[in-house]
Each structure stands twice: as C-alpha cells, then as structure tokens.
XYZ file of C-alpha atoms in Angstrom:
680
model
C 74.787 144.436 127.802
C 71.438 145.722 126.566
C 68.618 145.428 129.098
C 71.028 144.124 131.778
C 72.873 147.427 131.952
C 70.370 149.183 134.264
C 70.542 146.285 136.711
C 74.322 146.337 136.690
C 74.472 150.087 137.229
C 71.884 149.960 139.982
C 73.789 147.125 141.689
C 77.009 149.154 141.655
C 75.260 152.163 143.133
C 73.540 150.014 145.722
C 76.811 148.412 146.782
C 78.547 151.777 147.171
C 75.604 153.270 149.024
C 75.338 150.279 151.345
C 78.999 150.562 152.303
C 78.578 154.289 152.906
C 75.477 153.720 154.989
C 77.092 150.989 157.048
C 79.952 153.304 157.982
C 77.780 156.228 159.064
C 74.895 154.209 160.603
C 72.304 156.781 159.532
C 68.735 157.469 160.429
C 66.901 157.629 157.128
C 63.855 158.966 155.369
C 62.822 158.948 151.740
C 62.486 162.563 150.641
C 65.385 164.969 150.476
C 65.998 168.507 149.401
C 67.500 167.620 146.037
C 64.287 165.878 145.028
C 62.051 168.655 146.296
C 64.128 171.653 145.344
C 63.464 173.131 148.799
C 66.170 174.845 150.781
C 67.469 173.982 154.222
C 67.960 177.683 154.686
C 64.228 178.321 154.239
C 63.623 177.621 157.924
C 64.566 180.350 160.400
C 63.833 178.170 163.447
C 65.665 174.907 162.890
C 67.493 173.013 160.193
C 65.259 171.369 157.592
C 67.197 168.968 155.458
C 64.320 167.141 153.815
C 60.717 167.509 152.851
C 58.434 164.846 151.435
C 55.899 166.682 149.271
C 52.811 165.287 147.643
C 53.158 165.076 143.852
C 50.467 164.604 141.224
C 52.244 164.399 137.863
C 53.458 160.805 137.711
C 50.179 159.165 138.645
C 47.246 161.615 138.372
C 47.049 160.582 142.038
C 48.290 162.583 145.048
C 51.198 160.536 146.409
C 54.186 161.234 148.609
C 57.331 161.604 146.528
C 59.201 159.062 148.636
C 56.568 156.428 147.842
C 56.626 156.815 144.057
C 58.706 154.298 142.003
C 59.278 156.853 139.234
C 61.976 159.370 138.302
C 60.460 162.621 139.597
C 62.278 165.847 140.458
C 60.546 168.800 142.101
C 61.820 172.362 141.707
C 60.247 174.089 144.686
C 59.367 177.667 145.451
C 62.420 177.947 147.715
C 64.820 177.381 144.839
C 62.870 179.629 142.482
C 62.985 182.458 145.032
C 66.672 181.967 145.811
C 67.900 182.151 142.192
C 65.221 184.521 140.803
C 65.716 183.863 137.118
C 63.858 186.020 134.595
C 62.381 183.007 132.772
C 61.254 179.646 134.075
C 63.373 177.668 131.592
C 66.534 178.975 133.284
C 65.350 177.611 136.633
C 65.068 174.144 135.035
C 68.697 173.954 133.909
C 69.758 172.271 137.160
C 67.389 169.309 136.668
C 69.706 166.489 135.481
C 67.251 165.182 132.866
C 66.640 168.587 131.233
C 68.611 170.340 128.492
C 67.663 173.925 127.582
C 68.593 175.451 124.205
C 67.696 179.103 123.624
C 68.118 180.761 120.222
C 69.803 183.906 121.495
C 68.669 186.383 124.152
C 65.576 186.884 126.306
C 62.296 185.881 124.711
C 63.810 183.919 121.845
C 62.784 180.369 120.940
C 63.592 178.143 123.941
C 63.591 174.373 123.432
C 63.495 172.171 126.536
C 64.345 168.489 126.119
C 63.879 165.634 128.565
C 66.286 162.688 128.458
C 67.554 163.625 125.009
C 64.148 163.277 123.357
C 62.799 165.746 120.813
C 60.927 168.772 122.112
C 57.688 167.281 120.776
C 58.411 164.232 122.966
C 58.330 166.400 126.110
C 54.815 167.090 127.346
C 54.375 170.415 129.163
C 51.400 170.959 131.479
C 50.093 173.902 133.476
C 47.801 172.658 136.260
C 46.975 169.681 134.030
C 46.449 171.657 130.793
C 48.603 170.395 127.885
C 50.471 173.405 126.481
C 52.151 171.727 123.494
C 50.740 173.319 120.343
C 48.973 171.119 117.764
C 50.952 172.665 114.858
C 54.500 171.845 115.984
C 53.720 169.447 118.826
C 56.121 171.255 121.179
C 55.982 174.089 123.704
C 58.199 177.168 123.470
C 59.317 178.259 126.971
C 60.385 181.673 125.636
C 57.573 183.637 127.316
C 56.970 181.632 130.501
C 58.000 183.327 133.768
C 57.865 181.912 137.292
C 55.873 184.362 139.515
C 52.592 182.703 140.429
C 54.237 179.266 140.128
C 54.297 177.154 143.275
C 56.632 174.522 141.902
C 57.553 172.444 138.861
C 57.320 168.641 138.802
C 59.546 166.892 136.257
C 58.748 163.276 135.398
C 61.406 161.475 133.386
C 60.230 158.537 131.320
C 57.267 157.544 129.147
C 53.900 158.836 130.333
C 51.683 158.054 127.347
C 49.742 155.601 129.521
C 48.373 158.667 131.342
C 48.631 161.547 128.889
C 48.564 160.038 125.403
C 50.608 161.026 122.351
C 53.837 162.922 122.879
C 54.876 162.051 126.444
C 57.868 159.907 125.412
C 60.743 161.661 127.182
C 58.550 162.683 130.102
C 56.385 165.441 131.524
C 57.136 168.910 132.870
C 54.192 170.174 134.920
C 54.037 173.774 136.146
C 51.769 174.068 139.175
C 50.151 177.232 140.489
C 49.757 177.812 144.184
C 47.441 175.122 145.555
C 44.022 175.725 146.923
C 43.035 173.956 150.139
C 42.558 170.211 149.990
C 43.938 169.639 146.493
C 46.384 167.035 147.735
C 49.618 168.754 146.754
C 50.842 168.917 150.283
C 52.522 172.325 150.525
C 50.204 175.277 150.720
C 50.945 178.426 148.825
C 50.260 180.644 151.841
C 49.730 179.956 155.540
C 46.195 178.959 156.422
C 43.973 181.924 157.140
C 46.550 184.505 156.083
C 46.819 186.432 152.855
C 50.180 186.665 151.114
C 51.212 189.596 148.922
C 54.445 190.070 146.974
C 55.402 192.873 144.614
C 58.796 193.209 142.984
C 60.820 195.208 140.480
C 64.199 194.362 138.928
C 66.507 196.268 136.614
C 69.474 194.962 134.640
C 71.808 195.538 131.739
C 70.474 196.045 128.206
C 67.719 198.179 129.786
C 66.072 195.039 131.138
C 63.164 195.610 133.529
C 60.905 193.098 135.234
C 57.972 194.005 137.488
C 55.342 191.797 139.032
C 52.734 191.326 141.699
C 51.405 188.167 143.286
C 48.617 187.594 145.818
C 47.343 184.428 147.468
C 44.610 184.336 150.071
C 40.904 183.830 150.589
C 37.771 185.820 149.873
C 35.107 184.452 152.155
C 35.456 180.678 151.830
C 37.126 180.829 148.410
C 40.922 180.321 148.201
C 42.183 182.537 145.393
C 45.477 183.474 143.787
C 46.489 186.012 141.155
C 49.849 186.889 139.603
C 51.044 189.164 136.806
C 54.564 189.822 135.514
C 55.997 192.094 132.822
C 59.493 191.735 131.320
C 61.071 194.147 128.826
C 64.576 194.330 127.391
C 66.374 196.170 124.600
C 68.469 193.052 124.018
C 72.189 192.524 123.627
C 72.458 193.906 120.075
C 70.568 195.579 117.230
C 66.940 194.520 116.928
C 67.092 192.110 119.850
C 64.301 193.679 121.919
C 61.629 191.790 123.835
C 58.363 192.650 125.599
C 56.682 189.879 127.600
C 53.631 189.647 129.832
C 52.467 186.724 132.002
C 49.348 186.317 134.087
C 47.837 183.382 135.956
C 45.109 182.698 138.486
C 43.577 179.881 140.494
C 40.547 179.486 142.726
C 38.676 176.734 144.516
C 34.928 177.121 144.838
C 33.054 175.042 147.436
C 29.702 173.748 146.190
C 27.904 172.054 149.057
C 29.412 169.569 151.502
C 30.622 166.977 148.973
C 31.550 169.045 145.933
C 34.031 171.678 144.928
C 35.245 173.219 141.700
C 38.830 174.258 141.044
C 39.626 176.656 138.196
C 42.933 178.027 136.989
C 44.307 179.759 133.941
C 47.457 181.035 132.267
C 48.017 183.837 129.756
C 51.284 184.809 128.048
C 52.112 187.438 125.432
C 55.566 187.935 123.935
C 56.589 190.529 121.346
C 60.106 190.064 120.008
C 62.458 191.445 117.420
C 64.196 188.680 115.469
C 67.667 189.969 114.561
C 68.544 187.315 111.949
C 67.224 185.773 108.771
C 68.637 183.312 106.225
C 68.843 183.178 102.447
C 70.533 180.974 99.855
C 73.244 182.717 97.816
C 73.802 180.751 94.602
C 76.864 182.899 93.744
C 78.829 182.011 96.906
C 80.773 178.695 96.582
C 82.032 178.751 100.219
C 79.984 175.742 101.323
C 79.255 174.070 97.976
C 79.805 174.697 94.265
C 76.078 175.352 93.967
C 75.929 178.104 96.584
C 75.802 178.726 100.329
C 73.244 179.392 103.013
C 73.859 182.795 104.594
C 72.707 184.419 107.786
C 71.984 188.151 107.641
C 71.015 190.892 110.080
C 67.333 191.496 109.439
C 66.059 195.059 110.004
C 62.346 194.315 110.222
C 61.601 190.754 111.352
C 59.044 190.809 114.209
C 56.982 188.171 115.966
C 54.216 188.133 118.562
C 53.226 184.956 120.421
C 50.065 184.787 122.537
C 48.699 181.928 124.598
C 45.576 181.551 126.736
C 44.823 178.322 128.617
C 42.248 177.424 131.256
C 40.894 174.455 133.176
C 37.918 173.723 135.428
C 37.650 170.550 137.532
C 34.544 169.508 139.439
C 35.142 166.924 142.176
C 32.353 165.036 143.960
C 32.873 162.797 146.973
C 30.612 159.821 146.278
C 31.810 157.584 149.121
C 34.571 158.026 151.703
C 36.909 156.076 149.416
C 35.504 157.099 146.012
C 35.580 160.445 144.203
C 34.232 161.419 140.807
C 35.710 164.156 138.623
C 34.571 165.986 135.527
C 37.052 168.262 133.805
C 37.150 170.640 130.870
C 40.226 172.464 129.621
C 41.091 174.531 126.598
C 43.940 176.309 124.874
C 44.117 178.963 122.212
C 47.300 180.434 120.832
C 48.292 182.786 118.055
C 51.696 183.405 116.449
C 52.111 186.308 114.024
C 55.387 186.754 112.171
C 55.967 189.712 109.848
C 59.179 190.052 107.867
C 58.888 192.889 105.383
C 61.278 193.488 102.429
C 64.697 194.623 103.626
C 64.981 197.503 101.148
C 67.733 198.146 98.628
C 65.816 196.387 95.875
C 65.111 193.284 97.987
C 61.549 192.037 97.572
C 61.546 188.978 99.850
C 58.937 189.113 102.611
C 56.878 186.812 104.793
C 53.603 187.316 106.660
C 52.450 184.375 108.798
C 49.386 184.061 111.013
C 49.118 180.774 112.929
C 46.260 179.892 115.291
C 46.273 176.809 117.545
C 43.198 175.676 119.486
C 42.477 172.664 121.659
C 39.586 171.438 123.764
C 39.617 168.492 126.191
C 36.799 166.953 128.217
C 37.377 164.188 130.762
C 35.557 162.024 133.311
C 37.481 160.224 136.062
C 36.848 158.064 139.108
C 39.339 157.824 141.983
C 39.607 155.049 144.563
C 41.461 155.465 147.870
C 41.977 152.398 150.052
C 44.330 153.908 152.608
C 48.006 153.902 151.671
C 47.900 150.356 150.312
C 45.916 151.000 147.125
C 44.954 154.027 145.072
C 43.579 153.964 141.552
C 42.153 156.240 138.894
C 40.231 155.349 135.753
C 38.648 157.580 133.184
C 37.897 158.638 129.655
C 38.633 161.803 127.720
C 38.021 163.404 124.361
C 40.513 165.760 122.735
C 40.125 167.937 119.634
C 42.996 169.914 118.063
C 42.588 172.508 115.339
C 45.054 174.723 113.458
C 44.647 177.513 110.954
C 47.698 178.958 109.207
C 47.812 181.690 106.576
C 51.059 182.579 104.775
C 51.900 185.218 102.207
C 55.491 185.353 101.025
C 57.921 186.229 98.293
C 61.184 184.302 98.113
C 63.671 184.683 95.276
C 61.032 186.246 93.054
C 58.505 183.483 93.710
C 55.336 184.852 95.349
C 52.589 182.723 96.804
C 49.949 182.470 99.490
C 49.044 179.285 101.350
C 46.371 178.290 103.818
C 46.201 175.256 106.087
C 43.076 174.555 108.127
C 43.144 171.075 109.621
C 42.082 169.264 112.756
C 42.359 165.920 114.501
C 40.639 164.358 117.472
C 41.158 161.398 119.782
C 39.054 159.426 122.248
C 40.760 157.662 125.108
C 40.264 155.265 128.017
C 42.886 154.968 130.734
C 43.490 153.381 134.132
C 46.304 153.748 136.654
C 46.876 152.049 140.019
C 49.406 152.453 142.838
C 49.937 149.658 145.373
C 52.097 149.415 148.478
C 52.827 146.248 150.436
C 54.786 145.109 153.465
C 56.053 148.625 154.054
C 58.726 148.067 151.388
C 57.171 147.208 148.047
C 55.826 149.799 145.617
C 54.083 149.049 142.347
C 52.476 151.187 139.649
C 50.640 149.920 136.600
C 48.717 151.765 133.947
C 47.354 151.482 130.441
C 45.773 153.842 127.950
C 43.796 153.078 124.805
C 43.741 155.917 122.271
C 41.473 156.019 119.249
C 43.137 158.565 116.950
C 41.052 160.019 114.115
C 43.830 159.492 111.549
C 45.811 156.518 112.845
C 43.272 154.334 114.630
C 43.732 152.626 117.987
C 46.884 152.403 120.084
C 47.421 150.767 123.450
C 50.287 151.961 125.648
C 51.070 150.298 129.016
C 53.464 151.267 131.795
C 54.722 149.286 134.806
C 57.040 150.519 137.568
C 58.318 148.692 140.652
C 60.030 150.045 143.740
C 61.777 148.540 146.759
C 62.497 150.443 149.962
C 65.550 149.441 151.984
C 65.365 151.757 155.027
C 68.193 149.939 156.795
C 70.645 151.396 154.290
C 68.666 154.471 153.257
C 67.900 153.351 149.712
C 64.966 153.253 147.333
C 65.379 151.143 144.198
C 63.116 151.402 141.171
C 62.742 149.860 137.726
C 60.201 150.374 135.008
C 58.968 149.573 131.526
C 56.732 151.654 129.305
C 55.558 152.090 125.750
C 54.577 155.316 124.039
C 53.568 156.668 120.665
C 53.771 160.084 119.026
C 51.467 160.991 116.161
C 52.972 163.202 113.420
C 52.329 166.876 114.026
C 49.974 168.813 111.803
C 52.921 170.685 110.298
C 54.579 167.352 109.435
C 51.417 166.251 107.661
C 50.031 169.374 106.022
C 52.471 172.301 105.692
C 52.812 172.884 101.903
C 56.312 172.155 100.659
C 57.586 170.940 104.036
C 55.271 168.027 104.843
C 54.863 164.332 104.196
C 51.336 162.921 104.234
C 52.619 159.307 104.297
C 54.220 159.587 107.740
C 53.536 156.872 110.306
C 53.324 157.479 114.067
C 56.489 156.998 116.075
C 56.466 154.085 118.501
C 58.832 153.672 121.416
C 59.688 151.264 124.210
C 61.568 152.353 127.322
C 63.371 150.394 130.031
C 64.676 152.269 133.027
C 66.166 151.728 136.472
C 67.457 153.871 139.277
C 68.121 154.348 142.947
C 67.820 157.130 145.515
C 69.882 157.127 148.689
C 69.283 159.325 151.746
C 71.677 159.418 154.665
C 72.487 161.439 157.773
C 68.903 162.637 158.280
C 68.730 163.864 154.697
C 71.985 165.833 154.774
C 73.289 163.612 151.977
C 71.296 162.433 148.985
C 72.532 160.535 145.945
C 70.530 159.652 142.857
C 71.261 157.638 139.756
C 69.029 156.827 136.788
C 69.478 154.803 133.637
C 67.103 154.907 130.659
C 67.043 153.101 127.330
C 64.458 153.960 124.661
C 64.085 152.232 121.305
C 62.187 154.081 118.577
C 60.514 152.692 115.495
C 59.522 155.003 112.644
C 61.263 157.971 114.260
C 60.372 161.209 112.441
C 63.278 163.487 111.547
C 63.853 166.288 109.060
C 65.926 164.938 106.164
C 67.944 167.194 103.841
C 66.641 166.964 100.275
C 68.584 167.507 97.005
C 67.034 170.996 96.753
C 68.512 171.855 100.212
C 65.127 171.796 101.972
C 64.248 169.582 104.928
C 61.273 167.218 104.776
C 60.036 164.977 107.629
C 60.571 161.276 107.092
C 60.295 158.093 109.126
C 64.027 157.389 109.348
C 63.598 153.869 110.711
C 64.911 152.768 114.073
C 66.733 154.827 116.656
C 67.969 154.492 120.217
C 68.378 157.002 123.017
C 70.040 155.820 126.199
C 71.682 157.636 129.024
C 72.438 158.044 132.677
C 71.824 160.826 135.162
C 73.657 161.311 138.436
C 72.903 163.775 141.212
C 74.406 164.470 144.629
C 73.032 166.877 147.217
C 74.866 167.826 150.416
C 73.713 169.924 153.367
C 76.830 170.002 155.596
C 75.342 172.798 157.685
C 71.811 174.027 158.234
C 72.694 177.193 156.293
C 74.675 175.592 153.452
C 73.609 173.465 150.473
C 75.697 172.073 147.610
C 74.325 170.157 144.622
C 75.932 168.582 141.597
C 74.714 166.623 138.608
C 75.962 164.883 135.486
C 73.942 163.613 132.534
C 75.060 161.455 129.617
C 73.031 160.738 126.473
C 73.744 158.633 123.400
C 71.197 159.169 120.611
C 71.661 157.522 117.224
C 69.936 156.046 114.234
C 70.517 152.333 114.769
C 70.179 151.529 111.061
C 72.803 154.003 109.792
C 74.816 154.558 112.986
C 74.492 158.340 112.578
C 74.090 160.440 115.713
C 70.845 162.351 116.149
C 71.332 166.103 116.065
C 71.049 168.714 118.836
C 71.759 166.436 121.801
C 74.853 167.155 123.928
C 76.415 163.868 124.969
C 77.450 165.213 128.397
C 76.258 167.934 130.745
C 77.616 168.797 134.180
C 76.533 171.292 136.799
C 77.290 172.531 140.309
C 75.165 174.866 142.398
C 74.987 176.006 145.974
C 73.629 178.509 148.384
C 74.867 179.669 151.773
C 73.164 181.826 154.394
C 76.298 183.590 155.597
C 74.115 185.725 157.873
C 70.498 185.440 158.926
C 69.735 188.262 156.487
C 72.176 187.410 153.658
C 72.086 184.419 151.313
C 74.611 183.859 148.520
C 73.886 181.616 145.517
C 75.928 180.281 142.630
C 75.457 177.927 139.691
C 77.974 176.643 137.129
C 77.177 174.458 134.139
C 79.148 172.856 131.339
C 77.480 171.549 128.181
C 79.169 169.385 125.562
C 79.249 170.213 121.853
C 76.087 169.598 119.818
C 75.726 168.133 116.332
C 73.809 170.465 114.005
C 73.546 169.516 110.293
C 72.530 173.027 109.172
C 75.715 174.685 107.846
C 75.891 178.347 106.852
C 77.943 181.519 106.757
C 76.880 183.626 109.727
C 76.197 187.372 109.829
C 79.821 188.014 110.901
C 81.210 186.130 107.897
C 82.235 183.009 109.823
C 81.643 179.562 108.370
C 79.552 177.559 110.845
C 79.625 173.899 109.914
C 79.670 170.757 111.984
C 79.181 170.777 115.732
C 78.064 173.731 117.808
C 80.926 174.102 120.332
C 80.383 173.259 123.983
C 80.348 175.971 126.599
C 80.539 176.749 130.306
C 78.653 179.460 132.202
C 78.738 180.757 135.786
C 75.927 182.674 137.543
C 76.208 184.321 140.978
C 73.597 185.969 143.183
C 72.837 187.450 146.582
C 69.631 187.988 148.564
C 69.398 190.454 151.482
C 66.414 190.487 153.825
C 65.504 193.759 155.539
C 62.595 192.412 157.572
C 63.996 193.802 160.829
C 63.490 197.308 159.455
C 60.950 196.970 156.635
C 59.074 194.235 154.712
C 61.649 194.341 151.912
C 64.148 192.037 150.214
C 67.008 193.144 147.988
C 68.489 190.827 145.390
C 71.379 191.001 142.945
C 72.680 188.503 140.418
C 75.193 188.313 137.604
C 74.662 185.818 134.787
C 77.518 184.548 132.610
C 79.983 186.057 135.090
C 83.009 185.124 132.971
C 81.448 186.813 129.897
C 81.891 183.726 127.717
C 80.991 184.002 124.029
C 78.889 180.935 123.230
C 75.743 179.761 121.478
C 73.228 177.172 122.619
C 71.852 177.105 119.070
C 74.230 177.517 116.130
C 74.447 181.110 114.934
C 72.445 182.653 117.799
C 74.818 184.114 120.420
C 73.748 183.848 124.044
C 73.717 186.893 126.322
C 77.043 188.126 127.571
C 77.679 189.052 131.174
C 74.575 190.757 132.611
C 73.989 192.172 136.091
C 70.551 192.644 137.670
C 69.381 194.261 140.919
C 65.898 194.175 142.397
C 63.655 194.827 145.374
C 60.696 192.797 146.667
C 57.929 194.092 148.917
C 56.463 191.247 151.015
C 54.449 192.430 154.042
C-alpha cells in the first residue's frame, strides 16, 4: 500500500470516531489530558478534563497544542508529581512513541528512542540547548532527574528543518519552569507568590533521594532554582550510583522593549559498572574460534559530568515583530577507569572524553494574530571533542588521542498559517553548510484539518532529514570509517486526534513511514569487532495508538500501543534493538480528597541483539533479548489540613519479574520507596 497506508488508516479511525461522536452528540475542544499529561484530579474545585497548553518545540513558535498539525505529546508537571519516578526517563515510558532501554540499575546507560529510530536520531533539548554529545551523537538519560522540570514536550517526526542534523525520529525537549511572558502558557508558580518544595525519599538497596526547588521573584526578576541528589548501593555487587542534578532559570527585564532569559543545567553521575567483557579463545561454546564472555568486574568505575547554559535576548521591534539573539553552550566530561582485575590479569582501560559545543543564533519572529506566525533566522554551531585512551588488552598496550572538531552554518525559516477556522498549515526549510559534507537542504510540510462537529483533528505531513556521521564513527582508532556518508531520510506521516464528552474521552492514532539512504550501522567484522558502515537502504514504519478516559473527575485511565517494523530493505534483515510491539496501561484515582492511587503496567516485545556471549552466570545469551512485563504501583497522601506535607509510597516491578532491557544487564527487582515532601 506504501504511501496510501496512512490515508487508509486515518480514514478508518475517522469513520469509527464519527460514528462514536454521532451517538454521543458531544461538545468538543481540541486539547485533552492525554496530550498534556495533566491530571483531572489536579483541581480541588471542579473537574478539569482538558487543558490546551502553549508548546514551543514543534515550531520554535508559541502555539496552542490543539492548533498544531504535528504529533506532539506533553508530559506535564501533574503526571510527574503523581508518579514521582527517580529518573526522568522512567516518566517518559508512557509516551507511545518512546522506548526506553536501560543497561541495568539506577544511573546506568539509558537509551531513549523515538519512533524506532537510533538514539542519535533523537534530539534532546533542555530549554532549547541541544544535549546530544558530539562524540556519540546521542544523549544518555542516566543522570537526568525531574525536579526543576516544568514539563517535557515530545515531538514525533523529522525536525531537521528546524534543528539540523540528528532530528530524524523527533525531539524530546525538557523545559524548566517558565518565566513570565515566555509564551509557554502554564506558569510554574502562581503570579506574585513564591513556591518552595523540599523532599526526601528512601527505598530498597539503600536508595536515597533528596531535593529542593524554589520558584518566585526577586524584585522584578522571575527566578527558579532546583537541586537533587540520588544515591543507591544498587541491586548487586558493585552496582552503586551517586547522582547530582541542578538547574536554574531567570528572566531579566532590560527596559520596556527588551528582556533576557537565562537558564542552565548541570548533572554529575558517579557509577560502579559491575560487568566487563573479554574474548576467550579457549571456549568453543559460541564458535570454534572462541567465545565472548561477560565477567563481574571488581574495579570498573565511571563519572559523567555535563554543564549546559543558554541566554536569549528578545527585543520587541514592532507590535508584530520581535528580534532574538541567542547563545548557548555545552561542556561534558566522561572518565572511565577499569584497572587490572588482579590474579595475574593485566588488562586495563583509562578513558577521558571531553565534549564541547557552542551555538550562536539570530532570529526574527512575525505575529499576525492567529492567522499567521513565522520565524526566520541563522545560526552557527561548533562541536569539539578530545579523547585520551590508555589501555592494555590481551597483552597489547597502547595509547590513543583524538582531538577533532566540526562546524556548521545554517539558515532556516518556519511558518504557521490558519484559515477558515479549520485549516492548519506548517512549512519550513533549513539550509545547512556542514564543514565536512557541504550543503544540505531539508524541508518539512504539515497540514491539519479541524472537524469540530465530530470532535476530530486530522493531520498529515512530509519531511526530509539528514544525520552526519558522529565523530566517533569518523575518527575513533580501530572502530571508525572515514569514508562514511551522511544518512538521508524521507518521512511520510498521518494521524488523527479525537476529543469527545468535554474531553473525558480522547483517542489518538499516528502512522509514520521513514525511508533511509546510507543508513549507518555497526557491522560485525571477521575479527569480531564492529565497524560503522553505510548499509544501504532501510525502512522504519509504525503506528501508535492512545486512548485516555476520565469517567469521573477523580479517575483517569490511559492506554497505548506502539508497533514498529525496522529493516534493511536491501537484505530484508531486521534492524537490531527495536521491539516490534509495546503496550501500556496506567491510571490514577483520587479515592479521597487527600489520597491518590497510581498504577502503570507495560509490556515490551522481544528485541533483536546480534551481540552473543556467555553471561556472568554462565548462561548462553544469543538471539533475541526476551520480552518482559512490569507493574508499578504508588500512593500519594496529602496532609495539608494539618501540615504542609505530602507522603508518597511506590513499588516498582511489583511482581518481581527477572528481565533485561539490554541483553546481559538485569533490571532492578521489586523495590519499594517511601518519601515526604514539604510544600508550604
């Protein structure tokens, strides 16, 4: 069916939704709780089944979510507070387009994929700062916690027309609490009132999290600060973790027509890595030539640090025209030390990796009421890496150094148009001049149609994207390929959102189809190493379904399903590490005005992983990583009638299932946590 499939699927959904709407004769709106992540139970005065927030990620323009013809999901502060996960990646598991794969317990490598794309195809932003490192091209969510976060906007689909290389699967933007007048639409704290929160939580494996968060004003300056510390002994030997997060934001008025907004993020994670691998040429279990083996490592440690900041100056030139100048930067350092294990073993590794990035941008914004908004601009981006390695492996000792950089200059334009109260249109294009690969042009077009009579919003879109090879793909000695070409991709997508019964019922469906040319994948070599190669053509297509119900003002139920097919279209081989199906159910119920219960269940299909080995327990792990199911339960008690306190409790992996999201790295077993929050 090819490109006709999205239209067929959308027609089926539209027909079913129309019949449903005709039966119930609803009043409708176009923003519901499942899109915003907000809770009907958040309101203590009256039921609130929907909220139409202002989003900024899909357009670089502040637009109401219900008026955007793109696939955007918002995880709001209400949902983050209700489930109270230790790490932000766990709060993203309920987004249909997102798959999270963590290599073991707290603080371990956490890959987040959008729409089945590689992690380097998912762009991660904090208040507009790209967090993907230049060395690997991806962002590790292992150390990112949610205090200080107002909400997360998830854009599914190509966004290279706005953000350049790497935004193939989409964008995940983490937003701090907004300052006044930034266009986000939901203030972090009530106007004129300071907000303070302090909390402490304790759980199994000697896990402790403490944090403090403040939002308010000093004089005329809106300001916010947050800091969080997480420590854990881990679920087994040498599985400990120590993490620290801090973020801030402020908006500084400069005269009547100017203001400057600044924000920043800092993370620091120290972790024990319990496993290592070596090749045993005397073990014929996996091949006559030997076997890869996983071992318990007694002295493998890693520290990851990240510091990112941004400053944006905005000048109102005319009532309908604004000018912006922006500068942002990132610096990160990863240090991995793996000393000899003793007993005559001499293998060791000492790695010091530094990532830096600087971006400068100029933009102009045009606002012509709700009918037309546009942004155009230019930016310059410079990436630099420095990596030093000293190692001994199998008696071979060496030291290597990589010090490389790239830069890109870009022009871009984006426009949003609305007509006749029903039609929505977005169009954008970006021209990138890459220092190694020359010029690339990437357009995007999206169309939307509102049908308020039946409570539906239809959308369809087309976009192109490109991803330049990472610096590790190009320059890492022994694991690189200097002849790599950039990946190019073309995406077609379609979808529909239906809202009925004043927002008590929302249904969503999306279809996406992406064709890749020159896709870069690690290919197993005759010497059992993996080298990056352009494997030719590939296709990733899939569907996402979501249903949100609010049968009572104190009860919410959500469910989702996601299906992905990812394969090399020249060989027919499936691409690794993508579950073909994922399902999830979640809900929360305010059984009393002071007691809220939450629950979340997920099921993830098996995952192809070509790396076969004998694990540390002597088991042969070859072929697929088995699928798994997990159930989390929680409760929140408010004591505001007696004191400004909240008590929370949760149990993750309630059924104590033994599973791995990444082959050979067991996930945490059942773990209970209790906590208290002080919020005057």
